[in-house]
Coordinates of C-alpha atoms in Angstrom, one line a residue:
M1 CA 0.0 0.0 0.0
A2 CA 1.3 3.4 -1.0
P3 CA 1.9 5.8 2.0
L4 CA -0.4 8.7 2.4
L5 CA 0.4 12.4 2.5
F6 CA -1.4 14.1 5.4
A7 CA -1.8 17.7 4.3
A8 CA -2.8 20.4 6.7
L9 CA -6.2 21.9 6.0
A10 CA -4.7 25.3 5.4
V11 CA -2.4 24.1 2.6
F12 CA -5.3 23.5 0.2
L13 CA -8.0 25.7 1.7
T14 CA -8.7 28.8 -0.4
P15 CA -11.1 31.4 1.0
I16 CA -14.5 31.1 -0.7
A17 CA -14.3 34.7 -2.2
A18 CA -11.0 33.8 -3.9
V19 CA -12.1 30.5 -5.5
A20 CA -12.4 30.5 -9.3
A21 CA -15.7 29.7 -10.8
D22 CA -14.3 26.7 -12.6
E23 CA -12.5 25.2 -9.6
L24 CA -13.9 22.2 -7.7
R25 CA -12.8 21.7 -4.1
V26 CA -12.8 18.2 -2.8
A27 CA -12.6 17.0 0.8
V28 CA -10.4 13.9 1.2
P29 CA -9.0 11.9 4.1
A30 CA -5.4 12.2 2.8
L31 CA -3.5 12.5 -0.5
P32 CA -1.5 9.5 -1.8
V33 CA 2.2 10.0 -2.5
S34 CA 1.9 7.5 -5.3
L35 CA -0.7 7.3 -8.1
D36 CA 0.2 3.9 -9.3
P37 CA -3.2 2.4 -10.5
Q38 CA -2.2 -1.2 -10.3
K39 CA -1.0 -0.7 -6.7
A40 CA -3.9 1.4 -5.5
L41 CA -5.6 0.0 -2.4
T42 CA -7.1 2.5 -0.1
P43 CA -10.5 4.1 -1.1
I44 CA -8.8 7.4 -1.9
E45 CA -6.0 5.8 -3.9
R46 CA -8.5 3.9 -6.0
A47 CA -10.8 6.9 -6.4
L48 CA -8.1 9.3 -7.5
T49 CA -6.4 6.8 -9.9
R50 CA -9.8 6.3 -11.6
E51 CA -9.9 10.1 -12.1
I52 CA -6.5 10.6 -13.7
F53 CA -6.4 7.3 -15.6
E54 CA -9.1 5.8 -17.9
G55 CA -9.4 2.2 -19.0
L56 CA -11.2 0.5 -21.9
V57 CA -14.5 1.1 -20.0
T58 CA -15.5 3.9 -17.7
Y59 CA -18.5 5.3 -15.8
D60 CA -20.7 8.2 -17.0
A61 CA -22.3 10.8 -14.7
D62 CA -25.2 8.5 -14.1
G63 CA -23.0 5.6 -12.9
R64 CA -23.5 3.6 -16.1
L65 CA -20.7 1.7 -17.8
V66 CA -19.7 3.4 -21.1
P67 CA -16.8 3.2 -23.6
G68 CA -13.6 4.8 -22.3
L69 CA -10.4 4.1 -24.3
A70 CA -12.5 1.8 -26.4
E71 CA -15.1 3.4 -28.7
S72 CA -17.0 0.1 -28.8
W73 CA -16.8 -3.6 -28.1
I74 CA -18.4 -6.9 -29.1
V75 CA -18.9 -10.0 -27.1
E76 CA -18.1 -13.4 -28.7
S77 CA -17.9 -17.1 -27.9
G78 CA -20.9 -17.2 -25.6
G79 CA -19.5 -14.5 -23.3
T80 CA -15.9 -15.7 -23.1
G81 CA -14.4 -13.4 -25.7
Y82 CA -14.4 -9.6 -25.9
V83 CA -13.0 -7.4 -28.7
F84 CA -12.5 -3.7 -28.0
K85 CA -12.0 -1.2 -30.7
L86 CA -9.9 1.7 -29.6
R87 CA -10.7 5.4 -30.1
A88 CA -8.5 7.3 -32.6
G89 CA -6.1 9.9 -31.3
L90 CA -5.4 8.5 -27.9
R91 CA -2.6 10.3 -26.1
W92 CA -0.8 10.4 -22.8
S93 CA -0.9 13.7 -20.9
D94 CA 2.7 14.5 -22.1
G95 CA 1.4 14.2 -25.7
R96 CA 2.9 10.8 -26.4
R97 CA 0.7 8.5 -28.4
L98 CA -1.1 5.9 -26.2
E99 CA -0.9 2.5 -27.9
A100 CA -2.8 -0.7 -27.5
E101 CA 0.3 -2.3 -25.9
D102 CA 0.1 0.3 -23.1
I103 CA -3.3 -1.2 -22.2
V104 CA -2.2 -4.8 -22.5
D105 CA 0.9 -4.0 -20.4
G106 CA -1.3 -2.4 -17.7
L107 CA -3.3 -5.6 -17.3
K108 CA -0.2 -7.8 -17.5
R109 CA 1.6 -5.6 -14.9
A110 CA -1.3 -6.1 -12.5
L111 CA -1.0 -9.8 -12.8
D112 CA 2.8 -9.9 -12.7
P113 CA 3.8 -11.2 -9.2
A114 CA 6.8 -8.7 -9.2
T115 CA 4.3 -5.8 -9.1
R116 CA 2.6 -7.1 -6.0
A117 CA -0.7 -5.6 -7.0
P118 CA -2.9 -6.1 -3.9
L119 CA -6.2 -6.6 -5.8
S120 CA -5.0 -8.6 -8.8
G121 CA -7.3 -11.5 -7.9
A122 CA -10.1 -9.6 -9.6
L123 CA -8.5 -10.4 -13.0
L124 CA -8.5 -14.1 -12.5
P125 CA -11.5 -14.6 -14.9
I126 CA -9.1 -13.8 -17.7
K127 CA -7.9 -17.0 -19.5
N128 CA -4.7 -18.4 -17.9
A129 CA -4.5 -15.4 -15.5
G130 CA -4.0 -17.7 -12.5
A131 CA -1.0 -19.4 -14.0
F132 CA 0.5 -16.1 -15.2
K133 CA 0.1 -14.6 -11.7
L134 CA 1.8 -17.6 -10.2
G135 CA 4.6 -17.7 -12.8
T136 CA 3.6 -21.2 -13.9
L137 CA 2.4 -20.4 -17.4
E138 CA 3.6 -23.2 -19.7
A139 CA 4.9 -22.8 -23.3
N140 CA 1.7 -23.9 -24.9
Q141 CA -0.4 -21.5 -22.8
A142 CA -1.0 -17.8 -23.4
L143 CA -2.5 -15.0 -21.2
G144 CA -5.9 -14.1 -22.7
I145 CA -5.0 -10.5 -23.5
V146 CA -3.8 -9.6 -27.0
A147 CA -3.3 -6.3 -28.9
R148 CA -4.0 -6.5 -32.6
G149 CA -3.7 -3.1 -34.3
D150 CA -6.4 -0.8 -32.8
R151 CA -8.1 -3.7 -31.1
I152 CA -7.7 -5.4 -27.7
E153 CA -8.9 -9.0 -27.4
I154 CA -9.7 -10.5 -24.0
S155 CA -10.4 -14.2 -23.6
L156 CA -12.0 -15.5 -20.4
E157 CA -12.0 -18.9 -18.7
A158 CA -15.8 -18.6 -18.4
P159 CA -18.3 -15.8 -18.9
S160 CA -18.1 -13.1 -16.2
A161 CA -20.9 -10.7 -15.3
R162 CA -18.4 -8.4 -13.7
L163 CA -15.7 -8.1 -16.4
L164 CA -16.7 -4.7 -17.6
H165 CA -16.8 -3.3 -14.1
M166 CA -13.4 -4.7 -13.5
L167 CA -12.1 -3.1 -16.7
A168 CA -13.3 0.3 -15.3
S169 CA -11.3 -0.2 -12.0
S170 CA -7.8 1.1 -11.2
L171 CA -6.4 -2.3 -11.7
A172 CA -7.1 -2.3 -15.4
M173 CA -5.7 1.1 -16.3
P174 CA -3.0 1.5 -19.0
V175 CA 0.6 2.3 -18.1
P176 CA 2.9 4.7 -19.9
R177 CA 5.6 2.2 -20.8
H178 CA 8.1 5.0 -21.8
K179 CA 7.9 6.4 -18.2
L180 CA 7.9 3.1 -16.4
S181 CA 11.0 2.0 -18.2
A182 CA 12.8 5.3 -17.6
L183 CA 11.8 5.9 -14.0
G184 CA 10.8 2.6 -12.5
D185 CA 8.3 2.8 -9.6
A186 CA 9.0 6.6 -9.3
W187 CA 7.0 7.1 -12.5
A188 CA 3.8 7.3 -10.4
A189 CA 4.9 10.1 -8.0
P190 CA 2.3 12.9 -8.3
F191 CA 4.8 15.4 -9.7
L192 CA 6.1 12.9 -12.3
V193 CA 3.1 10.8 -13.3
V194 CA 2.0 10.8 -16.9
A195 CA -1.7 9.8 -17.1
N196 CA -4.5 9.6 -19.7
G197 CA -7.7 10.7 -17.8
A198 CA -9.7 13.8 -18.1
L199 CA -7.8 15.2 -15.1
V200 CA -4.1 15.1 -14.4
P201 CA -2.0 16.1 -11.4
T202 CA -0.3 19.4 -11.0
P203 CA 1.8 20.7 -8.1
A204 CA -0.1 22.8 -5.5
G205 CA 1.5 23.9 -2.2
D206 CA 3.0 20.9 -0.4
G207 CA 0.7 18.5 -2.3
F208 CA -1.0 18.4 -5.7
A209 CA -4.1 19.5 -7.4
L210 CA -5.7 18.2 -10.7
K211 CA -6.1 20.1 -13.9
R212 CA -8.0 19.5 -17.1
N213 CA -5.9 17.3 -19.4
P214 CA -5.6 19.0 -22.8
N215 CA -4.6 15.7 -24.5
Y216 CA -7.6 13.8 -23.3
A217 CA -9.5 12.1 -26.1
G218 CA -12.2 10.2 -24.1
P219 CA -15.9 10.5 -24.0
A220 CA -16.2 13.6 -21.9
P221 CA -13.7 16.3 -20.9
A222 CA -13.5 17.5 -17.3
A223 CA -16.2 20.0 -16.4
A224 CA -13.9 21.9 -14.0
E225 CA -10.7 23.5 -15.0
T226 CA -9.0 22.6 -11.7
V227 CA -9.6 20.4 -8.7
T228 CA -8.1 21.3 -5.4
F229 CA -8.1 19.2 -2.2
V230 CA -9.0 19.8 1.4
A231 CA -7.6 17.2 3.8
V232 CA -9.9 16.3 6.7
H233 CA -9.8 13.6 9.3
S234 CA -13.3 12.2 9.1
R235 CA -16.6 12.1 7.1
D236 CA -18.1 14.4 9.7
A237 CA -15.4 16.9 9.0
A238 CA -16.0 16.6 5.3
I239 CA -19.7 17.4 5.8
D240 CA -18.8 20.4 7.9
A241 CA -16.4 21.6 5.2
V242 CA -19.2 21.4 2.6
Q243 CA -21.7 23.1 5.0
R244 CA -19.1 26.0 5.6
E245 CA -18.5 26.2 1.8
A246 CA -14.9 25.3 2.4
A247 CA -15.4 22.3 0.1
D248 CA -17.8 21.3 -2.7
V249 CA -17.8 17.5 -2.4
A250 CA -16.1 14.7 -0.6
L251 CA -14.2 11.7 -2.0
G252 CA -12.8 8.6 -0.3
F253 CA -15.3 8.3 2.6
D254 CA -17.7 5.5 2.9
A255 CA -21.4 6.2 3.2
E256 CA -23.1 5.8 6.6
P257 CA -26.5 6.5 8.2
A258 CA -27.3 10.1 8.9
M259 CA -27.4 10.9 12.6
G260 CA -29.2 14.2 12.6
R261 CA -27.1 15.5 9.8
A262 CA -29.5 16.2 7.0
G263 CA -29.8 19.5 5.1
A264 CA -28.0 21.1 2.2
A265 CA -24.7 19.4 2.8
L266 CA -26.0 15.9 2.1
R267 CA -27.6 14.7 -1.1
V268 CA -29.6 11.6 -1.3
D269 CA -28.1 8.9 -3.5
A270 CA -30.1 6.1 -5.3
G271 CA -30.5 2.6 -3.9
L272 CA -29.8 1.2 -0.5
A273 CA -26.7 0.5 1.5
T274 CA -25.7 -1.6 4.5
Y275 CA -23.8 -0.3 7.5
H276 CA -21.9 -3.3 8.9
W277 CA -18.9 -4.4 10.9
I278 CA -16.5 -7.1 10.0
V279 CA -14.7 -9.7 12.2
N280 CA -11.0 -10.6 11.9
M281 CA -11.2 -14.4 11.7
T282 CA -7.6 -14.7 12.8
R283 CA -8.2 -13.1 16.2
R284 CA -9.3 -14.9 19.3
P285 CA -12.1 -15.2 20.5
F286 CA -13.6 -14.8 17.0
D287 CA -12.2 -18.1 15.8
D288 CA -15.2 -19.5 17.7
R289 CA -18.5 -19.2 15.7
N290 CA -20.6 -19.2 18.8
V291 CA -18.8 -16.0 20.0
R292 CA -19.4 -14.4 16.7
H293 CA -23.1 -15.2 16.7
A294 CA -23.6 -14.2 20.4
L295 CA -21.9 -10.8 20.1
A296 CA -23.6 -10.0 16.9
M297 CA -27.1 -10.8 18.1
A298 CA -26.6 -9.0 21.4
L299 CA -26.5 -5.6 19.6
D300 CA -30.0 -4.1 19.7
R301 CA -30.3 -2.6 16.3
D302 CA -33.8 -1.1 16.6
G303 CA -32.8 0.3 20.0
L304 CA -29.7 1.9 18.5
I305 CA -31.8 3.5 15.7
D306 CA -34.1 5.1 18.2
E307 CA -31.5 6.2 20.6
L308 CA -29.1 7.7 18.0
K309 CA -31.9 9.0 15.8
L310 CA -30.6 7.4 12.7
D311 CA -32.7 9.1 10.0
G312 CA -34.4 6.7 7.6
A313 CA -32.4 3.6 8.8
R314 CA -33.9 0.2 9.6
A315 CA -32.4 -2.8 11.4
G316 CA -30.1 -4.8 9.1
F317 CA -29.7 -8.6 9.2
S318 CA -28.4 -9.3 5.7
L319 CA -25.3 -8.0 4.0
V320 CA -27.2 -7.3 0.8
P321 CA -30.0 -5.0 1.7
K322 CA -33.5 -6.3 1.2
G323 CA -35.1 -4.5 -1.8
A324 CA -31.8 -3.3 -3.2
V325 CA -31.3 -5.7 -6.0
A326 CA -34.1 -6.8 -8.4
G327 CA -34.6 -10.6 -8.5
Y328 CA -32.5 -11.1 -5.3
E329 CA -33.9 -12.1 -2.0
P330 CA -31.1 -11.7 0.6
L331 CA -30.5 -14.3 3.3
I332 CA -31.6 -12.9 6.7
A333 CA -29.6 -14.1 9.7
S334 CA -31.7 -16.6 11.8
Y335 CA -31.7 -14.3 14.8
G336 CA -33.1 -11.5 12.8
K337 CA -36.5 -13.1 13.1
L338 CA -36.4 -13.0 16.9
Q339 CA -37.2 -10.2 19.3
Q340 CA -34.2 -8.6 21.2
P341 CA -35.0 -10.2 24.6
E342 CA -34.9 -13.6 22.9
R343 CA -31.6 -12.8 21.2
D344 CA -30.1 -11.8 24.5
V345 CA -31.1 -15.1 26.1
I346 CA -29.6 -17.1 23.2
A347 CA -26.4 -15.1 23.3
E348 CA -25.9 -16.0 27.0
V349 CA -26.5 -19.7 26.1
L350 CA -24.0 -19.6 23.3
L351 CA -21.3 -18.2 25.6
L352 CA -21.8 -20.8 28.4
D353 CA -18.7 -22.8 27.4
V354 CA -16.6 -19.8 26.4
D355 CA -13.7 -18.9 28.8
R356 CA -14.3 -15.2 28.8
A357 CA -11.8 -14.6 31.7
T358 CA -8.8 -15.5 29.6
A359 CA -10.0 -14.2 26.3
P360 CA -7.9 -11.4 24.9
P361 CA -9.5 -7.9 24.8
I362 CA -11.7 -7.3 21.8
V363 CA -10.1 -4.5 19.7
L364 CA -13.0 -2.6 18.1
A365 CA -11.5 -0.3 15.4
V366 CA -13.6 2.6 14.2
P367 CA -12.8 5.8 12.2
D368 CA -13.3 9.3 13.7
G369 CA -17.0 10.3 13.6
A370 CA -19.9 10.8 16.0
L371 CA -21.8 7.8 14.7
H372 CA -18.9 5.4 15.0
A373 CA -18.0 6.6 18.5
A374 CA -21.6 6.3 19.7
L375 CA -22.0 2.8 18.3
A376 CA -18.6 1.6 19.6
A377 CA -19.5 2.9 23.1
R378 CA -22.8 1.0 23.1
A379 CA -21.2 -2.2 21.8
R380 CA -18.6 -2.0 24.6
D381 CA -21.3 -1.7 27.2
V382 CA -23.2 -4.7 25.9
W383 CA -20.2 -6.9 25.4
S384 CA -18.7 -5.9 28.8
R385 CA -21.9 -7.1 30.5
L386 CA -21.4 -10.4 28.7
G387 CA -17.9 -10.8 30.3
F388 CA -15.6 -9.5 27.6
A389 CA -12.9 -6.8 27.8
V390 CA -13.3 -4.3 25.0
E391 CA -10.8 -1.8 23.7
I392 CA -12.1 0.9 21.3
V393 CA -9.4 2.3 18.9
T394 CA -10.5 5.4 17.1
R395 CA -8.3 6.9 14.3
P396 CA -8.6 9.5 11.6
A397 CA -10.1 8.0 8.4
A398 CA -6.8 7.6 6.6
D399 CA -5.2 5.9 9.6
H400 CA -8.2 3.7 10.2
A401 CA -8.1 2.5 6.6
A402 CA -4.4 1.6 6.9
A403 CA -4.9 -0.2 10.2
V404 CA -7.9 -2.3 8.9
L405 CA -6.1 -3.2 5.7
A406 CA -3.2 -4.3 7.9
G407 CA -5.5 -6.5 10.0
D408 CA -5.0 -4.5 13.2
F409 CA -8.4 -5.2 14.7
S410 CA -10.8 -7.8 16.2
I411 CA -13.9 -6.1 14.9
A412 CA -13.9 -3.1 12.6
V413 CA -15.8 -0.7 10.4
P414 CA -14.7 -1.9 6.9
V415 CA -13.3 0.5 4.3
G416 CA -14.0 0.8 0.6
V417 CA -17.5 -0.6 0.9
E418 CA -19.4 -0.4 -2.3
H419 CA -23.2 -0.4 -2.7
G420 CA -25.0 -1.0 -6.0
A421 CA -27.6 -2.8 -7.9
D422 CA -25.8 -6.1 -7.7
P423 CA -24.8 -8.3 -4.7
W424 CA -21.3 -9.0 -6.0
P425 CA -19.5 -5.9 -4.7
L426 CA -20.7 -6.7 -1.2
L427 CA -19.9 -10.4 -1.3
F428 CA -16.6 -10.5 -3.3
P429 CA -14.5 -8.8 -0.5
F430 CA -14.9 -12.0 1.6
S431 CA -13.4 -14.1 -1.2
R432 CA -9.8 -15.2 -1.2
A433 CA -9.5 -13.8 -4.7
A434 CA -10.2 -10.3 -3.2
G435 CA -6.6 -10.3 -1.8
A436 CA -6.0 -7.3 0.4
L437 CA -9.7 -6.4 0.3
N438 CA -10.5 -9.6 2.2
L439 CA -10.3 -7.6 5.4
A440 CA -11.9 -10.4 7.5
R441 CA -9.2 -12.9 6.4
Y442 CA -12.0 -15.3 5.5
G443 CA -11.3 -18.5 3.6
E444 CA -14.3 -20.7 3.7
V445 CA -14.2 -23.1 0.7
E446 CA -18.0 -23.5 0.6
F447 CA -18.3 -19.7 0.2
E448 CA -15.9 -19.7 -2.8
E449 CA -17.7 -22.7 -4.4
D450 CA -20.9 -20.7 -4.4
L451 CA -19.6 -17.3 -5.2
I452 CA -17.1 -17.8 -8.0
P453 CA -19.3 -20.0 -10.3
A454 CA -22.2 -17.6 -9.9
D455 CA -20.2 -14.9 -11.7
A456 CA -19.9 -17.2 -14.7
D457 CA -23.6 -18.1 -14.8
T458 CA -25.3 -16.5 -17.8
N459 CA -28.7 -17.2 -16.5
P460 CA -29.7 -14.2 -14.2
E461 CA -31.9 -16.3 -12.0
Y462 CA -29.3 -19.0 -11.4
R463 CA -26.6 -16.4 -10.9
M464 CA -28.7 -14.7 -8.1
N465 CA -29.3 -18.1 -6.6
G466 CA -25.6 -18.8 -6.4
L467 CA -24.9 -15.4 -4.9
R468 CA -27.6 -16.0 -2.3
A469 CA -26.1 -19.3 -1.4
A470 CA -22.8 -17.6 -0.9
E471 CA -24.4 -15.0 1.4
D472 CA -26.0 -17.9 3.3
V473 CA -22.6 -19.2 4.1
L474 CA -21.5 -15.7 5.3
A475 CA -24.6 -15.4 7.5
E476 CA -24.0 -18.9 9.1
D477 CA -20.4 -17.9 9.8
Q478 CA -21.3 -14.4 11.0
V479 CA -18.1 -12.9 9.4
A480 CA -19.9 -9.6 8.6
W481 CA -22.4 -8.1 11.1
P482 CA -25.0 -6.0 9.3
L483 CA -26.4 -3.4 11.6
F484 CA -28.5 -1.0 9.6
V485 CA -30.0 -0.6 6.1
F486 CA -30.1 3.0 4.9
T487 CA -30.4 5.3 1.9
P488 CA -26.9 6.7 1.2
R489 CA -26.4 10.5 1.5
Q490 CA -23.3 12.1 0.2
P491 CA -21.6 15.4 1.1
V492 CA -22.2 17.5 -2.0
A493 CA -22.9 21.2 -2.0
G494 CA -26.2 22.3 -3.5
R495 CA -24.5 24.5 -6.0
I496 CA -22.7 21.5 -7.6
M497 CA -23.8 20.5 -11.1
G498 CA -23.3 17.1 -12.7
W499 CA -23.8 14.9 -9.6
Q500 CA -26.4 12.3 -10.4
P501 CA -27.9 9.9 -7.9
N502 CA -27.4 6.3 -9.1
P503 CA -27.6 2.8 -7.6
N504 CA -23.9 2.1 -8.4
G505 CA -22.7 4.9 -6.2
A506 CA -20.4 6.1 -9.0
H507 CA -19.8 9.8 -9.0
P508 CA -16.7 10.7 -11.1
I509 CA -15.5 14.2 -10.1
K510 CA -14.6 14.9 -13.8
Y511 CA -18.3 15.5 -14.4
L512 CA -18.8 18.0 -11.5
S513 CA -18.6 21.7 -11.7
T514 CA -19.9 24.7 -9.8
K515 CA -21.5 28.1 -10.3
R516 CA -21.2 30.0 -7.1
D517 CA -24.0 32.5 -7.8
Q518 CA -26.7 29.9 -8.1
T519 CA -28.1 26.9 -6.2
Y520 CA -28.8 23.6 -8.0
K521 CA -31.0 20.8 -6.6

């Protein structure tokens, strides 16, 4: 994981009166010191590299997949072959021609074990990607990525419903081979990086800003001339910055239920999201499934909603929110059908044979923020009454992300959670193929056997059945603890144009702009 640059708020904060009309100000948890797309891991690293690079496929302002470097594509061989035709006139930000081999090399670099790309498992549907990644590709085998003139051909082991989404991720971005060969890993430093997106880095104070890329040849140029950054320690601070007109929008913070924080600084997104905690399966006492079930069911979700006044939230007992995905009926945890007094009794019974006196303290890791602090305090009270020692560790958002990715927790608020109109983004992070995003360190074979084949099923009903079976395994193991279902609200100023609610939660900042003399709803 690339280190993060923690910039003081004053470095990037420009008084509102002095802000240019075509400048977008973005609140972030921290700025990366590397913008290497294949190595991007934290939410802000992945978000920013998707802004300055563009792959074969990208997202439009409505969160839909649209052509990026490719102007079109066709699907062949029953879904196991894709042919992408590249746009004419593609160039890097330094004016150098962007070639098909730059795209192929980006994908190969992600799979190359020498790169140590933390999320490369997402590329395993590509033919022979597993052998290539392990360095065991034989002479009669070839990786299923080929450049032929102005076309890129990708062959898969089996059909994949998520391939196009993967090709829009940081992992699949092209690399400037001329810079990589000349500078090595230093090519991705913000002051040196050559990119191909609608926005590219430019020095600003002790950090960097983004500016419109004059050599961009993609589907839509950046709406704002420049993008500057405001470093804040939490999502609450990002909301405050938007309310005070010190920032226009936030990037790199996960959505969470609103705790009395409605109003002009929060815009309602489309779809539903789940607020959940994850368990580190390598930490005692959570190697015991009875403990996981007992502590999860002891949390009174409805009581917390009432006490904390969580606007519009409802109790959550499934990782995929009920009603979020058409044709998908999520698996509700068995204790979700009980009343809280019944759950409390069962929790005590499950813990009868657990030696709580010698169990190590439960390390509950949460990011800064009023909601997280309140929930952690209530959980500590409940679990202490059950005989467990609880240590709450609260960190700024960027530090929390680093700690959770490093496995420094027993229970934690996860990072980089996606919501959308498909169960896959919520379930895949518990797969071994998710690599560093498998924050729970989960490795149940039965889960893999349900999840991975489901992605290859071309029958939508059968695919949903397979994903539901995978969620069933997660619910039985209580690796993730859903607490609340809510409608996401994002910190976005009312004056911002180009921000469109969508169920994929995709809001590229290149589409955003502001007019400071008007208000837009």
